[in-house]
Amino acid sequence: MKIQFDEKHLLAGVAGEANGVTRSEYEESRPNALEALASFREKSEKGLYGFPHLPFQKEMIDAINQYADSVHFEYDTVCVVGIGGSALGAWALDCGIRGPHPVQGAFTPEHPRLVILDNIDPSFTAAALASMDAHKTLVVAIAKSGATAETVATFLIVRDWLERALGDEAARRIVAVTTLGKYEEVPHKGEYKSPLCELADTQGYKTFGVPENVGGRFSVLSPVGLLPAALIGIDIGELTRGAAEMTHRSWQPDLEENVALRAALWQWLIWIRKEKTIQVAFPYSNQLWGTAFWFRQLWAESLGKKRNRAGAMVNVGQTPVAALGTTDQHSQVQLYIEGPNDKVFTFWKVEEFGSPDTIPARTFGLEAVDYLVDQTLTKLIDAEQRATAAALSMNGRPHCTVTLDRLDEEHLGAFLQMMEFQTAFMGELLDIDAFNQPGVEQGKNFTYGLMGRPGFELYKEEIEELEKKWAAAGQGTLGSGAGNGVGAAERT
């Protein structure tokens, strides 16, 4: 397994002094990186954060494989009901190994498709149900808390659809992935059991647990991502083997060996020292497109924080953007090269595509066509990436590159684990908690209140009062009091 990080186009000698980092700045900051490594490792070994340990949980991996084997050939569709981290990881794995939708092969019980219901748009849900055969569908409902409004609402609709077709047999076609023990969420009520877990217990659904110290955006190598992957035929043993190797590398103090820590340090320097507040993930592979959206959530929710660990107001964050090479050379690169110089670009490259891609050896007497004859798409996509990189550098736009030897389960598992470690290290460098999400919880609590969930009445009252003030203001603002975040966010 080989994954490389190339930082040379982040250097001041390439991007210019105003936009690049010097080697001396990097060398002087090595102690910061080693401190971040030690700090995160201590927290991980105390059990605060569990994602580094997931690839080594053989019992979990074996249980998933055993279940997948036991139901093999009973379905041609796996329907995942989840949102955010409970859906994006499964999509990244499916897209990365089996290829992007809609160009995957025809789905059969031997080659089932993956349908992900990750939004509550009624038209989207209805269209998804119409596209599936209830007699050939296995439903996987995923919610760590077991109470996420979007997931629960969609699951109730899917469950009813399944039961109307299958009757009592529907329970055999439903799996719940959630917290199996006690879970604290309801304000003023303390701990409670996941409602999805309670429903599974009463209805007889198969269950898999989400470790309490693994948050949704870091859960791709837990049953959240591994179960859907195994059910559609992805080798999760190879996925976790690659992730385990990356984990070993990510605990090393040698920055040349520890690619996640080295990448985090360079990204931290270019962000903080050169004020590059937008991070563009730029995969030159359609199979990594799902991973780009998975990364977008990981980076945004982990690093966008109002306060640091000491409680001081910092409002830190780097906005992640997904761009696809070469497609978005024709839709975004004009902005990237000539627009505001507030971005850093991270190219994701695949060295070996492993697909036949030779351009037919037939000429037409046209210079603008015939020069491509008998060359390959692999050579062309590499030339396109190099050309985009050169154009960015010529215009003082810093960028770096992560290269995977090839895209298989081992490399994808390692790459996902690398990005999770890089994010965790970045949180330490920024002195923020990369594993909480108070901003997200505020919106969730308002939703629960508006929908009448017991225990959330105060949130309904608060949002109704705010809406009255906004309406009275007439301009959609509250003047000096608007957007200060005081209230529900401070209580969560």
PDB file of N, CA, C and O in Angstrom, residues 4 8 19 36 91-92 96 109 159 169 173-174 177 179 284 294 396 423 437:
ATOM      1  N   GLN A   4       1.211   8.822  -1.124  1.00  0.00           N
ATOM      2  CA  GLN A   4       2.241   9.856  -1.012  1.00  0.00           C
ATOM      3  C   GLN A   4       1.611  11.244  -0.892  1.00  0.00           C
ATOM      4  O   GLN A   4       0.540  11.495  -1.440  1.00  0.00           O
ATOM      5  N   LYS A   8       5.387  20.379  -2.479  1.00  0.00           N
ATOM      6  CA  LYS A   8       6.309  21.367  -3.051  1.00  0.00           C
ATOM      7  C   LYS A   8       5.610  22.606  -3.600  1.00  0.00           C
ATOM      8  O   LYS A   8       6.167  23.704  -3.603  1.00  0.00           O
ATOM      9  N   ASN A  19       2.028  33.848  -0.675  1.00  0.00           N
ATOM     10  CA  ASN A  19       1.053  32.760  -0.677  1.00  0.00           C
ATOM     11  C   ASN A  19       1.625  31.400  -0.309  1.00  0.00           C
ATOM     12  O   ASN A  19       0.862  30.442  -0.149  1.00  0.00           O
ATOM     13  N   ALA A  36       0.986  17.919  18.739  1.00  0.00           N
ATOM     14  CA  ALA A  36      -0.362  17.525  18.320  1.00  0.00           C
ATOM     15  C   ALA A  36      -0.495  16.008  18.302  1.00  0.00           C
ATOM     16  O   ALA A  36      -1.519  15.449  18.730  1.00  0.00           O
ATOM     17  N   TRP A  91     -21.513   5.743   0.765  1.00  0.00           N
ATOM     18  CA  TRP A  91     -21.427   6.194  -0.628  1.00  0.00           C
ATOM     19  C   TRP A  91     -19.963   6.275  -1.083  1.00  0.00           C
ATOM     20  O   TRP A  91     -19.621   5.862  -2.199  1.00  0.00           O
ATOM     21  N   ALA A  92     -19.087   6.781  -0.241  1.00  0.00           N
ATOM     22  CA  ALA A  92     -17.672   6.876  -0.596  1.00  0.00           C
ATOM     23  C   ALA A  92     -17.089   5.493  -0.893  1.00  0.00           C
ATOM     24  O   ALA A  92     -16.317   5.322  -1.847  1.00  0.00           O
ATOM     25  N   GLY A  96     -16.011   4.407  -4.531  1.00  0.00           N
ATOM     26  CA  GLY A  96     -14.573   4.187  -4.632  1.00  0.00           C
ATOM     27  C   GLY A  96     -14.185   2.809  -5.142  1.00  0.00           C
ATOM     28  O   GLY A  96     -13.197   2.658  -5.859  1.00  0.00           O
ATOM     29  N   PRO A 109     -29.015 -10.140  -7.491  1.00  0.00           N
ATOM     30  CA  PRO A 109     -28.707 -10.643  -6.152  1.00  0.00           C
ATOM     31  C   PRO A 109     -27.216 -10.899  -5.940  1.00  0.00           C
ATOM     32  O   PRO A 109     -26.722 -10.834  -4.818  1.00  0.00           O
ATOM     33  N   ARG A 159     -40.237   1.482   6.266  1.00  0.00           N
ATOM     34  CA  ARG A 159     -40.715   0.329   7.024  1.00  0.00           C
ATOM     35  C   ARG A 159     -42.161  -0.005   6.650  1.00  0.00           C
ATOM     36  O   ARG A 159     -42.516  -1.179   6.442  1.00  0.00           O
ATOM     37  N   GLU A 169     -42.752 -10.826   7.471  1.00  0.00           N
ATOM     38  CA  GLU A 169     -41.399 -11.128   7.001  1.00  0.00           C
ATOM     39  C   GLU A 169     -40.533  -9.877   6.877  1.00  0.00           C
ATOM     40  O   GLU A 169     -39.315  -9.977   6.701  1.00  0.00           O
ATOM     41  N   ARG A 173     -35.860  -8.229   6.935  1.00  0.00           N
ATOM     42  CA  ARG A 173     -35.207  -7.436   5.905  1.00  0.00           C
ATOM     43  C   ARG A 173     -34.781  -6.068   6.417  1.00  0.00           C
ATOM     44  O   ARG A 173     -34.523  -5.170   5.634  1.00  0.00           O
ATOM     45  N   ILE A 174     -34.748  -5.904   7.733  1.00  0.00           N
ATOM     46  CA  ILE A 174     -34.369  -4.615   8.320  1.00  0.00           C
ATOM     47  C   ILE A 174     -33.220  -4.811   9.302  1.00  0.00           C
ATOM     48  O   ILE A 174     -33.262  -5.714  10.145  1.00  0.00           O
ATOM     49  N   VAL A 177     -28.471   0.093  12.719  1.00  0.00           N
ATOM     50  CA  VAL A 177     -27.111   0.413  13.167  1.00  0.00           C
ATOM     51  C   VAL A 177     -27.221   1.659  14.039  1.00  0.00           C
ATOM     52  O   VAL A 177     -27.544   2.749  13.558  1.00  0.00           O
ATOM     53  N   THR A 179     -26.540   3.205  18.532  1.00  0.00           N
ATOM     54  CA  THR A 179     -25.956   2.965  19.843  1.00  0.00           C
ATOM     55  C   THR A 179     -26.804   1.921  20.564  1.00  0.00           C
ATOM     56  O   THR A 179     -28.023   2.061  20.667  1.00  0.00           O
ATOM     57  N   TYR A 284      -8.855  13.678  -9.135  1.00  0.00           N
ATOM     58  CA  TYR A 284      -8.803  13.369 -10.558  1.00  0.00           C
ATOM     59  C   TYR A 284      -9.138  11.892 -10.746  1.00  0.00           C
ATOM     60  O   TYR A 284      -8.364  11.098 -11.253  1.00  0.00           O
ATOM     61  N   TRP A 294     -17.647  13.016   1.330  1.00  0.00           N
ATOM     62  CA  TRP A 294     -17.403  12.512   2.678  1.00  0.00           C
ATOM     63  C   TRP A 294     -16.393  13.402   3.392  1.00  0.00           C
ATOM     64  O   TRP A 294     -16.588  13.784   4.559  1.00  0.00           O
ATOM     65  N   GLY A 396       0.309  32.004  -8.494  1.00  0.00           N
ATOM     66  CA  GLY A 396       0.504  32.146  -7.060  1.00  0.00           C
ATOM     67  C   GLY A 396      -0.569  31.476  -6.225  1.00  0.00           C
ATOM     68  O   GLY A 396      -0.873  31.938  -5.116  1.00  0.00           O
ATOM     69  N   THR A 423      -7.391  15.190  10.030  1.00  0.00           N
ATOM     70  CA  THR A 423      -8.388  16.090  10.626  1.00  0.00           C
ATOM     71  C   THR A 423      -8.205  16.181  12.138  1.00  0.00           C
ATOM     72  O   THR A 423      -8.286  17.269  12.721  1.00  0.00           O
ATOM     73  N   GLN A 437     -19.973  18.986  17.858  1.00  0.00           N
ATOM     74  CA  GLN A 437     -20.674  19.694  16.798  1.00  0.00           C
ATOM     75  C   GLN A 437     -21.834  20.507  17.378  1.00  0.00           C
ATOM     76  O   GLN A 437     -22.996  20.285  17.026  1.00  0.00           O
TER      77      GLN A 437
END
